[in-house]
Short mmCIF file of N, CA and C in Angstrom, two decimals:
data_model
loop_
_atom_site.label_atom_id
_atom_site.label_comp_id
_atom_site.label_asym_id
_atom_site.label_seq_id
_atom_site.Cartn_x
_atom_site.Cartn_y
_atom_site.Cartn_z
N MET A 1 0.85 -1.16 0.00
CA MET A 1 0.00 0.00 0.00
C MET A 1 0.90 1.23 0.00
N ALA A 2 0.50 2.24 -0.75
CA ALA A 2 1.24 3.49 -0.80
C ALA A 2 0.25 4.65 -0.66
N VAL A 3 0.66 5.68 0.08
CA VAL A 3 -0.17 6.85 0.28
C VAL A 3 0.63 8.07 -0.18
N GLU A 4 -0.03 8.93 -0.95
CA GLU A 4 0.61 10.14 -1.45
C GLU A 4 -0.35 11.31 -1.21
N ARG A 5 0.17 12.40 -0.67
CA ARG A 5 -0.66 13.57 -0.41
C ARG A 5 -0.14 14.75 -1.22
N ALA A 6 -1.05 15.41 -1.91
CA ALA A 6 -0.70 16.58 -2.71
C ALA A 6 -1.84 17.59 -2.60
N ALA A 7 -1.55 18.74 -2.04
CA ALA A 7 -2.54 19.81 -1.86
C ALA A 7 -3.78 19.26 -1.17
N ARG A 8 -4.91 19.22 -1.87
CA ARG A 8 -6.17 18.77 -1.28
C ARG A 8 -6.52 17.35 -1.69
N HIS A 9 -5.59 16.60 -2.19
CA HIS A 9 -5.86 15.25 -2.65
C HIS A 9 -5.01 14.24 -1.89
N ILE A 10 -5.58 13.08 -1.70
CA ILE A 10 -4.84 11.96 -1.13
C ILE A 10 -5.00 10.79 -2.07
N ARG A 11 -3.90 10.19 -2.43
CA ARG A 11 -3.94 9.02 -3.31
C ARG A 11 -3.50 7.81 -2.49
N LEU A 12 -4.34 6.79 -2.53
CA LEU A 12 -4.07 5.55 -1.82
C LEU A 12 -4.04 4.43 -2.85
N ASP A 13 -2.90 3.82 -3.01
CA ASP A 13 -2.76 2.69 -3.93
C ASP A 13 -2.76 1.40 -3.13
N VAL A 14 -3.64 0.49 -3.50
CA VAL A 14 -3.75 -0.80 -2.83
C VAL A 14 -3.54 -1.89 -3.86
N GLU A 15 -2.67 -2.82 -3.55
CA GLU A 15 -2.41 -3.93 -4.45
C GLU A 15 -2.65 -5.24 -3.71
N ASP A 16 -3.11 -6.23 -4.44
CA ASP A 16 -3.21 -7.57 -3.88
C ASP A 16 -2.90 -8.57 -4.98
N ASP A 17 -3.02 -9.84 -4.66
CA ASP A 17 -2.66 -10.88 -5.62
C ASP A 17 -3.86 -11.44 -6.37
N ARG A 18 -4.99 -10.75 -6.30
CA ARG A 18 -6.19 -11.17 -7.01
C ARG A 18 -6.17 -10.61 -8.42
N PRO A 19 -7.04 -11.11 -9.31
CA PRO A 19 -7.02 -10.64 -10.69
C PRO A 19 -7.45 -9.19 -10.88
N GLY A 20 -8.17 -8.61 -9.96
CA GLY A 20 -8.57 -7.21 -10.10
C GLY A 20 -9.96 -7.05 -10.69
N VAL A 21 -10.36 -5.81 -10.84
CA VAL A 21 -11.68 -5.46 -11.34
C VAL A 21 -11.56 -5.11 -12.81
N ALA A 22 -12.44 -5.66 -13.61
CA ALA A 22 -12.44 -5.36 -15.04
C ALA A 22 -12.71 -3.87 -15.25
N GLU A 23 -12.10 -3.28 -16.24
CA GLU A 23 -12.26 -1.86 -16.54
C GLU A 23 -13.73 -1.47 -16.66
N ALA A 24 -14.53 -2.32 -17.31
CA ALA A 24 -15.95 -2.03 -17.52
C ALA A 24 -16.75 -2.01 -16.22
N ALA A 25 -16.24 -2.63 -15.16
CA ALA A 25 -16.96 -2.71 -13.89
C ALA A 25 -16.53 -1.65 -12.88
N LEU A 26 -15.53 -0.84 -13.19
CA LEU A 26 -15.02 0.13 -12.21
C LEU A 26 -16.10 1.09 -11.72
N ALA A 27 -17.02 1.47 -12.57
CA ALA A 27 -18.08 2.41 -12.18
C ALA A 27 -19.02 1.80 -11.14
N GLU A 28 -19.05 0.47 -11.03
CA GLU A 28 -19.97 -0.20 -10.12
C GLU A 28 -19.31 -0.64 -8.82
N VAL A 29 -18.03 -0.39 -8.65
CA VAL A 29 -17.30 -0.89 -7.48
C VAL A 29 -17.94 -0.42 -6.17
N ALA A 30 -18.37 0.82 -6.09
CA ALA A 30 -18.93 1.36 -4.85
C ALA A 30 -20.45 1.42 -4.85
N ALA A 31 -21.10 0.77 -5.79
CA ALA A 31 -22.56 0.80 -5.86
C ALA A 31 -23.16 -0.11 -4.78
N ARG A 32 -24.22 0.36 -4.16
CA ARG A 32 -24.91 -0.46 -3.15
C ARG A 32 -25.65 -1.60 -3.83
N GLY A 33 -25.66 -2.76 -3.19
CA GLY A 33 -26.43 -3.89 -3.68
C GLY A 33 -25.81 -4.66 -4.83
N ILE A 34 -24.59 -4.32 -5.18
CA ILE A 34 -23.92 -5.01 -6.29
C ILE A 34 -22.65 -5.64 -5.77
N HIS A 35 -22.43 -6.89 -6.13
CA HIS A 35 -21.15 -7.54 -5.87
C HIS A 35 -20.62 -8.00 -7.20
N LEU A 36 -19.38 -7.72 -7.47
CA LEU A 36 -18.82 -8.00 -8.79
C LEU A 36 -18.49 -9.46 -9.00
N VAL A 37 -18.59 -10.27 -7.95
CA VAL A 37 -18.37 -11.71 -8.07
C VAL A 37 -19.72 -12.39 -7.93
N GLU A 38 -20.14 -13.08 -8.95
CA GLU A 38 -21.45 -13.73 -8.94
C GLU A 38 -21.59 -14.69 -7.77
N GLY A 39 -22.74 -14.62 -7.10
CA GLY A 39 -23.02 -15.51 -5.99
C GLY A 39 -22.55 -14.99 -4.63
N LYS A 40 -21.87 -13.87 -4.61
CA LYS A 40 -21.39 -13.30 -3.34
C LYS A 40 -22.37 -12.25 -2.85
N VAL A 41 -22.45 -12.11 -1.55
CA VAL A 41 -23.32 -11.10 -0.94
C VAL A 41 -22.62 -9.74 -1.07
N PRO A 42 -23.35 -8.72 -1.53
CA PRO A 42 -22.70 -7.41 -1.69
C PRO A 42 -22.31 -6.80 -0.36
N GLY A 43 -21.15 -6.17 -0.33
CA GLY A 43 -20.70 -5.47 0.85
C GLY A 43 -21.11 -4.01 0.78
N LEU A 44 -21.02 -3.32 1.89
CA LEU A 44 -21.41 -1.91 1.93
C LEU A 44 -20.23 -0.98 2.18
N GLY A 45 -19.07 -1.51 2.48
CA GLY A 45 -17.92 -0.69 2.88
C GLY A 45 -17.56 0.40 1.91
N LEU A 46 -17.39 0.08 0.64
CA LEU A 46 -17.01 1.09 -0.34
C LEU A 46 -18.14 2.06 -0.63
N ALA A 47 -19.39 1.58 -0.59
CA ALA A 47 -20.54 2.46 -0.80
C ALA A 47 -20.64 3.48 0.33
N ILE A 48 -20.45 3.05 1.57
CA ILE A 48 -20.51 3.96 2.71
C ILE A 48 -19.34 4.94 2.67
N THR A 49 -18.16 4.45 2.34
CA THR A 49 -16.99 5.32 2.22
C THR A 49 -17.23 6.40 1.17
N SER A 50 -17.78 6.01 0.03
CA SER A 50 -18.08 6.96 -1.03
C SER A 50 -19.10 8.00 -0.57
N ASP A 51 -20.13 7.57 0.15
CA ASP A 51 -21.15 8.49 0.67
C ASP A 51 -20.55 9.51 1.64
N ILE A 52 -19.67 9.06 2.52
CA ILE A 52 -19.05 9.95 3.50
C ILE A 52 -18.17 10.98 2.79
N LEU A 53 -17.36 10.52 1.86
CA LEU A 53 -16.49 11.45 1.14
C LEU A 53 -17.30 12.48 0.35
N THR A 54 -18.38 12.04 -0.27
CA THR A 54 -19.25 12.95 -1.03
C THR A 54 -19.88 13.98 -0.10
N ALA A 55 -20.30 13.56 1.08
CA ALA A 55 -20.92 14.48 2.04
C ALA A 55 -19.96 15.58 2.47
N TYR A 56 -18.66 15.30 2.45
CA TYR A 56 -17.66 16.29 2.84
C TYR A 56 -17.01 16.96 1.64
N GLY A 57 -17.62 16.81 0.47
CA GLY A 57 -17.11 17.49 -0.72
C GLY A 57 -15.99 16.75 -1.42
N GLY A 58 -15.77 15.51 -1.05
CA GLY A 58 -14.71 14.72 -1.67
C GLY A 58 -15.26 13.72 -2.66
N ALA A 59 -14.40 12.84 -3.09
CA ALA A 59 -14.80 11.80 -4.04
C ALA A 59 -13.84 10.64 -3.91
N ILE A 60 -14.30 9.50 -4.30
CA ILE A 60 -13.45 8.32 -4.38
C ILE A 60 -13.45 7.89 -5.84
N VAL A 61 -12.27 7.65 -6.36
CA VAL A 61 -12.12 7.28 -7.76
C VAL A 61 -11.37 5.96 -7.83
N PHE A 62 -11.90 5.04 -8.60
CA PHE A 62 -11.26 3.74 -8.75
C PHE A 62 -10.62 3.65 -10.13
N SER A 63 -9.45 3.07 -10.18
CA SER A 63 -8.80 2.84 -11.46
C SER A 63 -7.98 1.57 -11.37
N ARG A 64 -7.69 1.02 -12.51
CA ARG A 64 -6.90 -0.21 -12.56
C ARG A 64 -5.42 0.15 -12.50
N GLY A 65 -4.68 -0.64 -11.79
CA GLY A 65 -3.24 -0.45 -11.73
C GLY A 65 -2.57 -1.01 -12.97
N VAL A 66 -1.28 -0.86 -13.02
CA VAL A 66 -0.54 -1.33 -14.18
C VAL A 66 -0.20 -2.81 -14.09
N THR A 67 -0.31 -3.41 -12.89
CA THR A 67 0.09 -4.81 -12.75
C THR A 67 -1.06 -5.79 -12.71
N GLY A 68 -2.28 -5.33 -12.46
CA GLY A 68 -3.43 -6.23 -12.31
C GLY A 68 -3.93 -6.76 -13.63
N GLY A 69 -4.52 -7.96 -13.57
CA GLY A 69 -5.16 -8.53 -14.75
C GLY A 69 -6.65 -8.32 -14.69
N GLU A 70 -7.32 -8.58 -15.76
CA GLU A 70 -8.77 -8.43 -15.79
C GLU A 70 -9.42 -9.49 -14.94
N GLY A 71 -10.40 -9.09 -14.11
CA GLY A 71 -11.10 -10.05 -13.25
C GLY A 71 -12.48 -10.33 -13.75
#
């Protein structure tokens, strides 16, 4: 994990050994009631995080890293 702070932005890079999120699904990562893996119960963590950041004038943006594969 790496954290970078610049002016009013914070960038948090998280890597793991999983295949990652497909580019087409990035817009749905923080959506309530959706789980990107079929048959799994949707979590609320990213949706709640996104709501809190939005309430304070911030945003959460998801993007694919350079090392991950399509999931």
